[in-house]
Coordinates of C-alpha atoms and ligand atoms in Angstrom, one line a residue:
X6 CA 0.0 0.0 0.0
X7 CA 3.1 2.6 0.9
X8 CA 4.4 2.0 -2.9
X9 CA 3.5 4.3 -5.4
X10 CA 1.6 6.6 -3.8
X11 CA 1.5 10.5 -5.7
X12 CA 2.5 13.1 -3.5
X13 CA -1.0 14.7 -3.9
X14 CA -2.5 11.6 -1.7
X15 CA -0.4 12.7 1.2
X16 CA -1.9 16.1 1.4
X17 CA -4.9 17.0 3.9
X18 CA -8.1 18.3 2.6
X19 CA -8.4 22.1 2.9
X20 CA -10.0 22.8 6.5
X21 CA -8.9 19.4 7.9
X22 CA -8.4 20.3 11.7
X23 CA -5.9 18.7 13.9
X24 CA -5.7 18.6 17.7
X25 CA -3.6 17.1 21.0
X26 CA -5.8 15.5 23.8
X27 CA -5.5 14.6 27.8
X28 CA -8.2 13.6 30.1
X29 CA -9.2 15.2 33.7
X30 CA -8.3 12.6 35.8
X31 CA -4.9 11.7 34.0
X32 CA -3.8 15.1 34.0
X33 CA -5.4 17.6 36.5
X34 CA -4.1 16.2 39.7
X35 CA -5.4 18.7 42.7
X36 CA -7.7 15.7 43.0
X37 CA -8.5 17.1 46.5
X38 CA -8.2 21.2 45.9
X39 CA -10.6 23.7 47.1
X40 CA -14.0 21.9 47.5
X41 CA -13.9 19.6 44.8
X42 CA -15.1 15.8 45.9
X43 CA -13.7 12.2 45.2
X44 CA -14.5 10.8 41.8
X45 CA -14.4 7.0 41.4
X46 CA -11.3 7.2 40.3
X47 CA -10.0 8.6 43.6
X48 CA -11.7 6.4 45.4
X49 CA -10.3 3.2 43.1
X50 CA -7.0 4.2 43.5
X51 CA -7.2 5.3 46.9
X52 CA -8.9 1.6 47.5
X53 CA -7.7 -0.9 45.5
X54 CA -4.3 0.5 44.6
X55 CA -3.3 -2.9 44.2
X56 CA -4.9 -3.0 40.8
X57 CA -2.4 -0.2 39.5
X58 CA 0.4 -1.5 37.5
X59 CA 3.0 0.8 39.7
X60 CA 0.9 1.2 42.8
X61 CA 0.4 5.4 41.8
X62 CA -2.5 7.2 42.0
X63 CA -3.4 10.6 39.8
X64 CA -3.3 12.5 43.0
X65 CA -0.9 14.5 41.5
X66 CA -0.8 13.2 38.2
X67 CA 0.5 15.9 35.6
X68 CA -0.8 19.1 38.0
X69 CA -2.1 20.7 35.1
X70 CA -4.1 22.1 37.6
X71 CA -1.3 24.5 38.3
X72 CA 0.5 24.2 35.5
X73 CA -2.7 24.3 33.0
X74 CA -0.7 27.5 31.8
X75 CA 2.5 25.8 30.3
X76 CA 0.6 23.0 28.4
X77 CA -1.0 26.0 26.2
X78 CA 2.8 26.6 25.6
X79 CA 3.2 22.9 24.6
X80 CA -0.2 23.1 22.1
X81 CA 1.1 26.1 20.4
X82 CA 4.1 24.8 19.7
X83 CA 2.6 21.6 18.5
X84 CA 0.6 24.5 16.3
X85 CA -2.4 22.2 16.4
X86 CA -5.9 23.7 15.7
X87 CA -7.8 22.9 18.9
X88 CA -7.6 20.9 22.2
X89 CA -9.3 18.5 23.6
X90 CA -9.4 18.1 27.8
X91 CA -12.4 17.3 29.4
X92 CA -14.5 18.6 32.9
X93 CA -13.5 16.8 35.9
X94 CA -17.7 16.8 37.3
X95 CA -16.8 16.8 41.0
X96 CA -14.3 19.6 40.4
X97 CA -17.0 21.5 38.8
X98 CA -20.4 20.8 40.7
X99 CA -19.0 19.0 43.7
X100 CA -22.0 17.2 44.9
X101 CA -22.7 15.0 41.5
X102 CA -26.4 17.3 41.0
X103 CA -27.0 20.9 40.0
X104 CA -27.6 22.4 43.7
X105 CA -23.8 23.8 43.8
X106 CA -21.6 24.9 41.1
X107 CA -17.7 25.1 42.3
X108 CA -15.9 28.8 41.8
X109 CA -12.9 27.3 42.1
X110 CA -14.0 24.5 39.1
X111 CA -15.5 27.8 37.2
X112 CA -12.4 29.2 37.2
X113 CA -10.1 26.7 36.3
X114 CA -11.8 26.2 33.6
X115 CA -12.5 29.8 32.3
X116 CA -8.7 29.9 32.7
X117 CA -8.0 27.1 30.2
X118 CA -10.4 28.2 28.1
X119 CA -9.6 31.6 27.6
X120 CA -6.1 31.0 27.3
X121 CA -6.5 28.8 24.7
X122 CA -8.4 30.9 23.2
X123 CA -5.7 33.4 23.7
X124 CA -3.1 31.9 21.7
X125 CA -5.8 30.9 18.6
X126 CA -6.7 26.9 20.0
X127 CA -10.1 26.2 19.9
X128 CA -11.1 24.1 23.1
X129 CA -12.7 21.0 22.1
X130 CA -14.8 19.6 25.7
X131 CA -15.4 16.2 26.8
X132 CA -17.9 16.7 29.8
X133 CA -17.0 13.3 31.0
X134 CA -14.1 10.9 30.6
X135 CA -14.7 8.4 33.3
X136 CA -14.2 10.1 36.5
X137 CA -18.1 9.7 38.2
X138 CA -18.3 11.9 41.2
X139 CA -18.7 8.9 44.0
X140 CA -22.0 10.6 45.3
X141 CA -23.7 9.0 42.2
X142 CA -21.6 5.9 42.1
X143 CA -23.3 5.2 45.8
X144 CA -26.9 5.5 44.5
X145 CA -25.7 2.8 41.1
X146 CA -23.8 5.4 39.1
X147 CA -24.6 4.6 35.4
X148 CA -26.8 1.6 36.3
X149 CA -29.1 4.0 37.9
X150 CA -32.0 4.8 34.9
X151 CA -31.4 8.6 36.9
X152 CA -28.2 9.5 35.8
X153 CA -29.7 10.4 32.8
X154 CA -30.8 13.3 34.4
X155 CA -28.1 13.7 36.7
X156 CA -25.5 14.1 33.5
X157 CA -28.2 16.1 31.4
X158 CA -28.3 18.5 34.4
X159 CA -24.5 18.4 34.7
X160 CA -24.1 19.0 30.8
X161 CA -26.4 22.0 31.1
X162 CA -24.5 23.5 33.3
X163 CA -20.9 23.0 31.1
X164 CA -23.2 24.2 28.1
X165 CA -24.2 27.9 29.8
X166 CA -20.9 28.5 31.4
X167 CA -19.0 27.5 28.5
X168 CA -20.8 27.3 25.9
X169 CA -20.1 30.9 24.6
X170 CA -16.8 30.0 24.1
X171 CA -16.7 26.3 23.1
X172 CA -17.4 25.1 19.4
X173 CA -16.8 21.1 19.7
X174 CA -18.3 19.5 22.4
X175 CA -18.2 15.8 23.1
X176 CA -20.8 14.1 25.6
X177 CA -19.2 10.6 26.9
X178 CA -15.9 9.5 26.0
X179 CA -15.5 5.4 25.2
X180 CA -19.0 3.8 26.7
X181 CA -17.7 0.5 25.3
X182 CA -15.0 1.1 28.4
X183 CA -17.5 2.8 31.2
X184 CA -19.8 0.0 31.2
X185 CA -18.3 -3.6 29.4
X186 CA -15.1 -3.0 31.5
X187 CA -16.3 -0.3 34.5
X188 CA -19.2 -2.7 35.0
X189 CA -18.0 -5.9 33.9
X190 CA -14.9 -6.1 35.7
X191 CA -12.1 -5.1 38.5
X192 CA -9.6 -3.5 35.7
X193 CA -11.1 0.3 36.3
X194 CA -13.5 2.0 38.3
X195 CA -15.9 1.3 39.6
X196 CA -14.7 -2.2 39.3
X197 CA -18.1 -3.4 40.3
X198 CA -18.8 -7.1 38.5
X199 CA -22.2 -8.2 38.6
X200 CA -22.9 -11.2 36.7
X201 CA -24.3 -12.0 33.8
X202 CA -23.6 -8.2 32.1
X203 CA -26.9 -7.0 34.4
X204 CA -24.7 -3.9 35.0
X205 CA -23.0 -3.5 32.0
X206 CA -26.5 -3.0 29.7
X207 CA -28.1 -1.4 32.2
X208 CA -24.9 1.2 31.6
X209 CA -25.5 0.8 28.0
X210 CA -29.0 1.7 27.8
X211 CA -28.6 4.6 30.6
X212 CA -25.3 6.1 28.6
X213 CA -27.4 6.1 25.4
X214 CA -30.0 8.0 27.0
X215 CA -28.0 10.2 28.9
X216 CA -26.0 11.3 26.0
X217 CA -29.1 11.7 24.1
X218 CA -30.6 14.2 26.4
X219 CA -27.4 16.3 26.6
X220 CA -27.4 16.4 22.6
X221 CA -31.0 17.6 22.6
X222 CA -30.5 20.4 25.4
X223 CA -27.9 21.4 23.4
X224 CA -29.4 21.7 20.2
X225 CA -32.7 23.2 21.7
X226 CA -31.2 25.6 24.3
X227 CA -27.6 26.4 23.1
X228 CA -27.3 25.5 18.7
X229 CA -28.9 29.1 18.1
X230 CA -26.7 31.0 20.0
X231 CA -23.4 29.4 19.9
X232 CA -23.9 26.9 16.6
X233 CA -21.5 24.5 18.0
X234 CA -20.8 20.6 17.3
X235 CA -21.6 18.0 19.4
X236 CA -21.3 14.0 19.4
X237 CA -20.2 11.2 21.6
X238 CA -16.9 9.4 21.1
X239 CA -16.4 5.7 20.7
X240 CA -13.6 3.6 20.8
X241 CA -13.2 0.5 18.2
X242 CA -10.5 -1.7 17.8
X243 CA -10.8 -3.1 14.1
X244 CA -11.8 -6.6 14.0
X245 CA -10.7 -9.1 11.0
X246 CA -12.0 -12.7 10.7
X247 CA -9.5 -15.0 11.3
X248 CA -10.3 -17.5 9.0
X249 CA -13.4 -17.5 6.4
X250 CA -15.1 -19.3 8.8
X251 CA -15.1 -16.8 11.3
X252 CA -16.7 -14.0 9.5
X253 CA -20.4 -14.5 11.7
X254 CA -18.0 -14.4 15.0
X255 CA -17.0 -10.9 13.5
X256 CA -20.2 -9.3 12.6
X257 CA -21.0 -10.5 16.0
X258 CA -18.3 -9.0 17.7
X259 CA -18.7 -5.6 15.5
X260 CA -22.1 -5.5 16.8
X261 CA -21.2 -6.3 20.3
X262 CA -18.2 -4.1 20.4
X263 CA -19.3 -1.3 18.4
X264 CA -23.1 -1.5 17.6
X265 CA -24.9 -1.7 20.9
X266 CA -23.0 1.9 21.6
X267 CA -23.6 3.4 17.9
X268 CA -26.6 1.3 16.0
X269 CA -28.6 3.6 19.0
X270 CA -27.4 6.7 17.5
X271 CA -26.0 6.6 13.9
X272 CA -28.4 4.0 12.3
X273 CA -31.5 5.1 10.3
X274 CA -33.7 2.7 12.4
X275 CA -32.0 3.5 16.0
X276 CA -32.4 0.8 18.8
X277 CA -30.3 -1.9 19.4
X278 CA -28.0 -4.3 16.8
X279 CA -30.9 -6.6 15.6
X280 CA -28.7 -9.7 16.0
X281 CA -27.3 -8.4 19.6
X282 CA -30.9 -8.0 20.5
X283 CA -32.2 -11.6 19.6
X284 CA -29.5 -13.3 21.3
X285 CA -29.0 -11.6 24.6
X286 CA -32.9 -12.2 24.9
X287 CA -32.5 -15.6 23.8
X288 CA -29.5 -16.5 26.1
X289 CA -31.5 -14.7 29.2
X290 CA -34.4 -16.7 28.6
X291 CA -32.3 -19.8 29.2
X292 CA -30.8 -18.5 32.1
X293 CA -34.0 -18.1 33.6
X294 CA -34.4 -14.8 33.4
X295 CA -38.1 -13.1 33.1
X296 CA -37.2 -10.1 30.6
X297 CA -33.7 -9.5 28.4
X298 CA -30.9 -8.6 30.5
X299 CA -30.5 -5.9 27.6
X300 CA -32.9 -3.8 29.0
X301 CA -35.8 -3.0 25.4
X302 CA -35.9 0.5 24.7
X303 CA -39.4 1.9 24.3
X304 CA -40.5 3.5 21.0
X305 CA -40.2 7.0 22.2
X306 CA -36.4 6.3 24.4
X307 CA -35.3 5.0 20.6
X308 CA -36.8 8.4 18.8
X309 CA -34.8 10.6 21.5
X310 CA -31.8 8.6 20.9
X311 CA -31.7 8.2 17.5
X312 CA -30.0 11.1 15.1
X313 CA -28.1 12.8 18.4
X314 CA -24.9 13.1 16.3
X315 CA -23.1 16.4 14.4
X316 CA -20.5 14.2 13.6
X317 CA -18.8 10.6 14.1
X318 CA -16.3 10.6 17.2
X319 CA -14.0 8.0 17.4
X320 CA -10.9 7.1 19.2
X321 CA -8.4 4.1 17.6
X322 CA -5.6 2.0 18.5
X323 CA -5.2 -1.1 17.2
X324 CA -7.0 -4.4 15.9
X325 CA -7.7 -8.3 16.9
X326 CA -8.3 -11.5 14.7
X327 CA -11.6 -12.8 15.7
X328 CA -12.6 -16.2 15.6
X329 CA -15.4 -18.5 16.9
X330 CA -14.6 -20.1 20.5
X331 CA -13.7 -23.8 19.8
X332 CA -16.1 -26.2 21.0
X333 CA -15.0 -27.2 24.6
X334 CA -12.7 -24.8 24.7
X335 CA -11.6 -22.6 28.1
X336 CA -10.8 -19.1 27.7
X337 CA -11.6 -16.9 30.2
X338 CA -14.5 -13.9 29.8
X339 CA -12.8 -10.7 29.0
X340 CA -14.9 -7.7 27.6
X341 CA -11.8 -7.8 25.2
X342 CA -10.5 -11.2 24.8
X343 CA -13.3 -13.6 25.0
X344 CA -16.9 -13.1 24.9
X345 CA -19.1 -15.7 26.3
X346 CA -22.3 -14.5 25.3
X347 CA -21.5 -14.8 21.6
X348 CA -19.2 -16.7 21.7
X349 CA -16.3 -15.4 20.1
X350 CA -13.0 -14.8 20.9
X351 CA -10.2 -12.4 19.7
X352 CA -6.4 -12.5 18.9
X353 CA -3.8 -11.1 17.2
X354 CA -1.4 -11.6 14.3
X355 CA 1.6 -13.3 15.3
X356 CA 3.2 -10.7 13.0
X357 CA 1.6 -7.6 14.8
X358 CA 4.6 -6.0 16.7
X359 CA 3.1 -4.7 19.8
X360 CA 3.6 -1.7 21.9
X361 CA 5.5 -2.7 25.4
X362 CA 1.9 -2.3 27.0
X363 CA 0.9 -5.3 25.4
X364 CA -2.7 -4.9 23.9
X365 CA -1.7 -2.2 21.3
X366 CA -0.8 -4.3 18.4
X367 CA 0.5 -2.3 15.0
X368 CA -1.8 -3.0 12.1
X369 CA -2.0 0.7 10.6
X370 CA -3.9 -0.8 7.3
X371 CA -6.9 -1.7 10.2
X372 CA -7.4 2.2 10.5
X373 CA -8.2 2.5 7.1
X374 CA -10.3 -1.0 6.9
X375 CA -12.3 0.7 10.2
X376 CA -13.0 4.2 8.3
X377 CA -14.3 2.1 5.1
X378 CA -16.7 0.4 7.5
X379 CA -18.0 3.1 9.8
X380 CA -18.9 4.7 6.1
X381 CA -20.4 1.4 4.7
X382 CA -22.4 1.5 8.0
X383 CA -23.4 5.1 8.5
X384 CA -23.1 6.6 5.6
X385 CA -21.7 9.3 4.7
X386 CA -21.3 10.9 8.3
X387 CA -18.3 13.5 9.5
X388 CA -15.8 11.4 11.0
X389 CA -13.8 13.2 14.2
X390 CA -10.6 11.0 14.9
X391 CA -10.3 11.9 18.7
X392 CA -8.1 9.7 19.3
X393 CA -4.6 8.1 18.2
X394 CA -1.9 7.3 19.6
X395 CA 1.4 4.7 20.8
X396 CA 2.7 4.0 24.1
X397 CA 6.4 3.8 25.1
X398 CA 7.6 2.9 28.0
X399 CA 10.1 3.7 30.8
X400 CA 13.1 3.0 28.6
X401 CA 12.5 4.6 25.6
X402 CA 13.3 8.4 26.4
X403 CA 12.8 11.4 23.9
X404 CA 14.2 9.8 20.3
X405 CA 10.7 8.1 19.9
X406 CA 11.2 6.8 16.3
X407 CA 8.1 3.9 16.9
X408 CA 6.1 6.4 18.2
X409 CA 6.5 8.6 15.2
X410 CA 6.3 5.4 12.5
X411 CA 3.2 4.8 14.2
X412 CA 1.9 8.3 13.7
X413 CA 3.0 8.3 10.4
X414 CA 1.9 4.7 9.4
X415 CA -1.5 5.0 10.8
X416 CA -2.1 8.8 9.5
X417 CA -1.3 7.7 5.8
X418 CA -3.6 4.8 6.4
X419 CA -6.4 7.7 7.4
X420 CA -5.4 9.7 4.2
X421 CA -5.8 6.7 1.9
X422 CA -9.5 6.2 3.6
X423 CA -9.9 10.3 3.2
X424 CA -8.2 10.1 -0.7
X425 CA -8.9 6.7 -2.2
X426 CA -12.2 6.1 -0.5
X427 CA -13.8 8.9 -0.2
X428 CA -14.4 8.8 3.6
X429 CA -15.1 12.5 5.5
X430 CA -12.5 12.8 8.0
X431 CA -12.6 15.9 9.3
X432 CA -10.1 16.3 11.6
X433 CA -7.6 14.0 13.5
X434 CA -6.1 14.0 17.8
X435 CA -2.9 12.6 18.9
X436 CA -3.0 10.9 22.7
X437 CA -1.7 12.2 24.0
X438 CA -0.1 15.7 24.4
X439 CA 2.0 14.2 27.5
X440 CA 2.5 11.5 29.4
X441 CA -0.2 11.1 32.0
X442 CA -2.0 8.8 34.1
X443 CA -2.2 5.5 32.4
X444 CA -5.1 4.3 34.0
X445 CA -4.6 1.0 35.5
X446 CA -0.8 1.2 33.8
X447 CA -0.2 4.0 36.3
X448 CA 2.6 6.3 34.5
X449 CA 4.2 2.8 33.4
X450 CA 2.6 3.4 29.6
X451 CA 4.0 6.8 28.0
X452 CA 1.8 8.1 25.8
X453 CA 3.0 11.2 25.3
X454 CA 3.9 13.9 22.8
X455 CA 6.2 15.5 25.7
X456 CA 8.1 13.5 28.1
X457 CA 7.1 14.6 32.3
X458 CA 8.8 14.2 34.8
X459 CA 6.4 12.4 37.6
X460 CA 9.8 12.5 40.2
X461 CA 10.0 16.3 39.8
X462 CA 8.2 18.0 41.9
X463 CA 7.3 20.5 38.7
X464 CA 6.5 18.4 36.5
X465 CA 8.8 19.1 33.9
X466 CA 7.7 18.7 30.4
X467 CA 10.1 18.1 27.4
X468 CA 9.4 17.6 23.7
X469 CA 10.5 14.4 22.4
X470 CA 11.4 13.9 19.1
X471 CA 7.7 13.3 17.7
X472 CA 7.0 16.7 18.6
X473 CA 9.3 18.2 15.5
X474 CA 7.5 15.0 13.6
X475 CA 3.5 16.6 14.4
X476 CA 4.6 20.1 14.4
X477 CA 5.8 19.7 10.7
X478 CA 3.1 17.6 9.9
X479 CA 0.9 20.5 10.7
X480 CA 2.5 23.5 9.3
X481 CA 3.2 21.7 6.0
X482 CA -0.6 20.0 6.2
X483 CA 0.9 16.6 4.1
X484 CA 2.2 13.5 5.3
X485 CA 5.8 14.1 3.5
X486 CA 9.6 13.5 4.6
X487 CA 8.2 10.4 5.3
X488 CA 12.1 8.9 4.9
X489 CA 13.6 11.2 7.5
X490 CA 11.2 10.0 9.8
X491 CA 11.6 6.3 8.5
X492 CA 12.1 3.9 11.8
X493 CA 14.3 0.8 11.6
X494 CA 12.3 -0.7 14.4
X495 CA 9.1 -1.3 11.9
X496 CA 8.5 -2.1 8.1
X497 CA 4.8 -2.9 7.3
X498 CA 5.4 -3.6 3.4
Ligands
GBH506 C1 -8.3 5.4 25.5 O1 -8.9 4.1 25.7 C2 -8.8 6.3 26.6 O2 -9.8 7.2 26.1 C3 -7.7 7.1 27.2 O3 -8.1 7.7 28.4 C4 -6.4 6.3 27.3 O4 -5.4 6.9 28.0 C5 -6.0 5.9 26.0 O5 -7.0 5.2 25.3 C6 -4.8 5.0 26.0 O6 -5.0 3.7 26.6 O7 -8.0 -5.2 28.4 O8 -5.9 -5.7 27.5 O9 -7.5 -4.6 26.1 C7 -8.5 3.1 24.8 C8 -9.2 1.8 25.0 C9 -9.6 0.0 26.5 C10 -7.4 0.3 25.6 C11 -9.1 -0.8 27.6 C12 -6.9 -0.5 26.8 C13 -7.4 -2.2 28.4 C14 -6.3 -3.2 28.0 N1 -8.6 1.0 26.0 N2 -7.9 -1.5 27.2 S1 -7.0 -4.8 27.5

């Protein structure tokens, strides 16, 4: 695929926006400042620090909550077109409802904001990225059918102080993560598993309609004034059959993966994945159960769902081989390695290099397979990648040569979608602007643009070499120079 290709492929479409991204809870630190309450993040860490690869918490994390100013430093030197960082929710409206709003939250925020703004970044907002303030984690957190209201208060509140000044706005990062992982096992908060995926579709279903609500205040209350964007991001690893046989076990696992988070939304007909649908109520009718553990939606919950989308978010890593469980076979449930209900099971190429954090295996050419498909499926829907990216570890210090032949590899592969196939992608994030807080990898995996220092008491950040590598990338707006950036570590052709 790399041979032959005419300069003019490698050049971005006029307007094509590009952007650096960090979350709350792996960056913010001043987990405990001014009256800002415990997420379920500081209460996992806090609690079962065990489960963290090096025993750290984000107490501290990056402190971009003091030093919020120097990472606009970083972004403009990156020259990238916006940001995006989301709302920490207890930082900003400490008890979890509407009945307080924090000044100090306010602030912080309007600080960020306006100094992006400042130096010519657009702020692009996540209002939540996983860290549940533990008030509503106590009364079920997203199992309860109230958070709904809970985040649709919440996002009205990010909406009218913000909303003046923000353009791109993105409801819920990864649900795939918050509830299959969250709610199906100990890996990250709230690490609460209840059997049988009761919690995790209960999430589902709540998440949908939760993000649903926050689209439609939005577009009511705010659209006409401020004429913003505004989606929800999803996460998909790319699946490939393993063998001819397995194609079913792949739909499946599409579906499962993918669909019962964006069939709801993007899909003409809204609800669940048809297939999905028939077979959880199937399986929970064996099991004894009364009604599907996939809770139905009722014709009006799939009318407010369906159509809450500007545009497609989505973040992307890597891909699995997926293949049907053998019969007799023992593999244990995994949201992401074996699935019991359907019965599949995924893997990965034994030629796939992976990343030193083990599940991010390098198949660039799945990026582009994954755009083709997310057209095939939605048609022909705006596509925000907001999120990219390759982790180092410990060893490797600021000559990142993998991490940029991943950037580059996987960034021609999203051209090729954008030239050859005529897919809309509109605009493209790197994870992540710094090393942060790995979630359960603690500061272990190094995603980051800039190196930090988690043993200085600053928090020193320092460019490594896939800064130069973006920075050019976005000044000259074409994947080009592509030998001087050439790593020996990888060759995909
Ligand atoms: C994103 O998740 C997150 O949005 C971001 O906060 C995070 O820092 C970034 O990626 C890098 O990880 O069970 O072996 O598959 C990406 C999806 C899902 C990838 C959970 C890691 C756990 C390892 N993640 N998965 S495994």
């Amino acid at each position: 695929l790399g041979v032959g290709l005419c300069s003019d492929v490698l050049t971005f479409p006029p307007g094509f926006m590009f952007g650096a991204a960090t979350s709350s809870y792996q960056v913010e630190g001043g987990w405990n400042a001014s009256d800002k309450s415990m997420s379920i993040w500081d209460t996992f860490v806090h609690e079962h620090n065990e489960i963290i690869a090096d025993g750290s918490t984000g107490d501290i994390a990056c402190d971009s909550y003091h030093l919020w100013k120097r990472d606009i430093e970083m972004l403009k030197e990156l020259g990238v077109d916006f940001y995006r960082f989301s709302i920490s929710w207890t930082r900003l409206v400490p008890t979890g409802h509407i009945n307080r709003i924090s000044e100090d939250g306010k602030r912080y925020y309007n600080n960020l904001i306006d100094g992006l703004l400042m130096k010519g970044i657009e702020p692009a907002v996540t209002i939540y990225h996983w860290d549940l303030p533990q008030h509503l984690q106590d009364l079920g957190g997203w199992t309860n059918p109230y958070i709904s209201d809970w985040f649709a208060d919440y996002a009205r509140v990010v909406f009218s102080l913000f909303g003046d000044r923000v353009k791109i706005w993105i409801t819920i990062n990864e649900p795939i993560v918050i509830c299959d992982i969250g709610y199906g096992t100990n890996a990250i908060a709230p690490g609460t598993v209840i059997p049988d995926k009761i919690g995790t579709y209960l999430c589902n279903k709540n998440l949908m309609i939760a993000h649903a609500k926050a689209y439609r205040i939005y577009d009511k209350e705010f659209r006409p004034k401020y004429h913003g964007m505004i989606s929800i991001v999803n996460q998909l690893f790319w699946f490939a059959p393993l063998s001819l046989e397995d194609t079913h076990a792949t739909n499946l696992a599409l579906q499962n993966v993918f669909g019962r988070y964006t069939h709801p939304i993007f899909s003409k007909e809204g609800g669940w994945p048809a297939d999905i649908e028939r077979i959880v109520a199937i399986n929970s009718e064996k099991q004894g159960y009364y009604a599907s553990r996939l809770p139905a939606f009722t014709k009006e919950e799939i009318e407010l769902v369906r159509g809450t989308f500007d545009f497609f978010g989505m973040n992307h890593y890597t891909s699995r081989l997926v293949r049907e469980r053998h019969n007799g076979e023992n593999v244990i449930p995994h949201p992401l390695l074996y699935d019991k209900e359907f019965n599949y099971v995924f893997e990965m190429h034994p030629d796939w290099k992976t990343a030193t954090n083990g599940w991010l295996a390098l198949y660039p050419e799945g990026f582009r397979y994954l755009l083709q498909y997310i057209k095939k499926q939605y048609g022909d829907v705006k596509i925000l990648i907001t999120e990219n990216g390759y982790a180092t570890d410990t060893r490797q210090g600021l000559v990142d040569d993998d991490r940029i032949e991943y950037y580059r590899t996987y960034i021609e592969q999203m051209l090729l979608a954008i030239k050859e196939d005529g897919v809309n992608v509109i605009g493209y994030t790197a994870w992540s602007l710094m090393d942060n807080f790995e979630w359960m990898d603690g500061y272990k995996s190094k995603f980051g643009l800039y190196e930090v220092d988690f043993s200085n008491p600053h928090r020193t950040r320092t460019p490594r070499k896939s800064v130069k590598f973006f920075a050019d990338l976005i000044k000259n707006r074409q994947l080009n120079g592509t030998d001087k950036y050439k790593s020996e570590l990888y060759s995909w052709h």
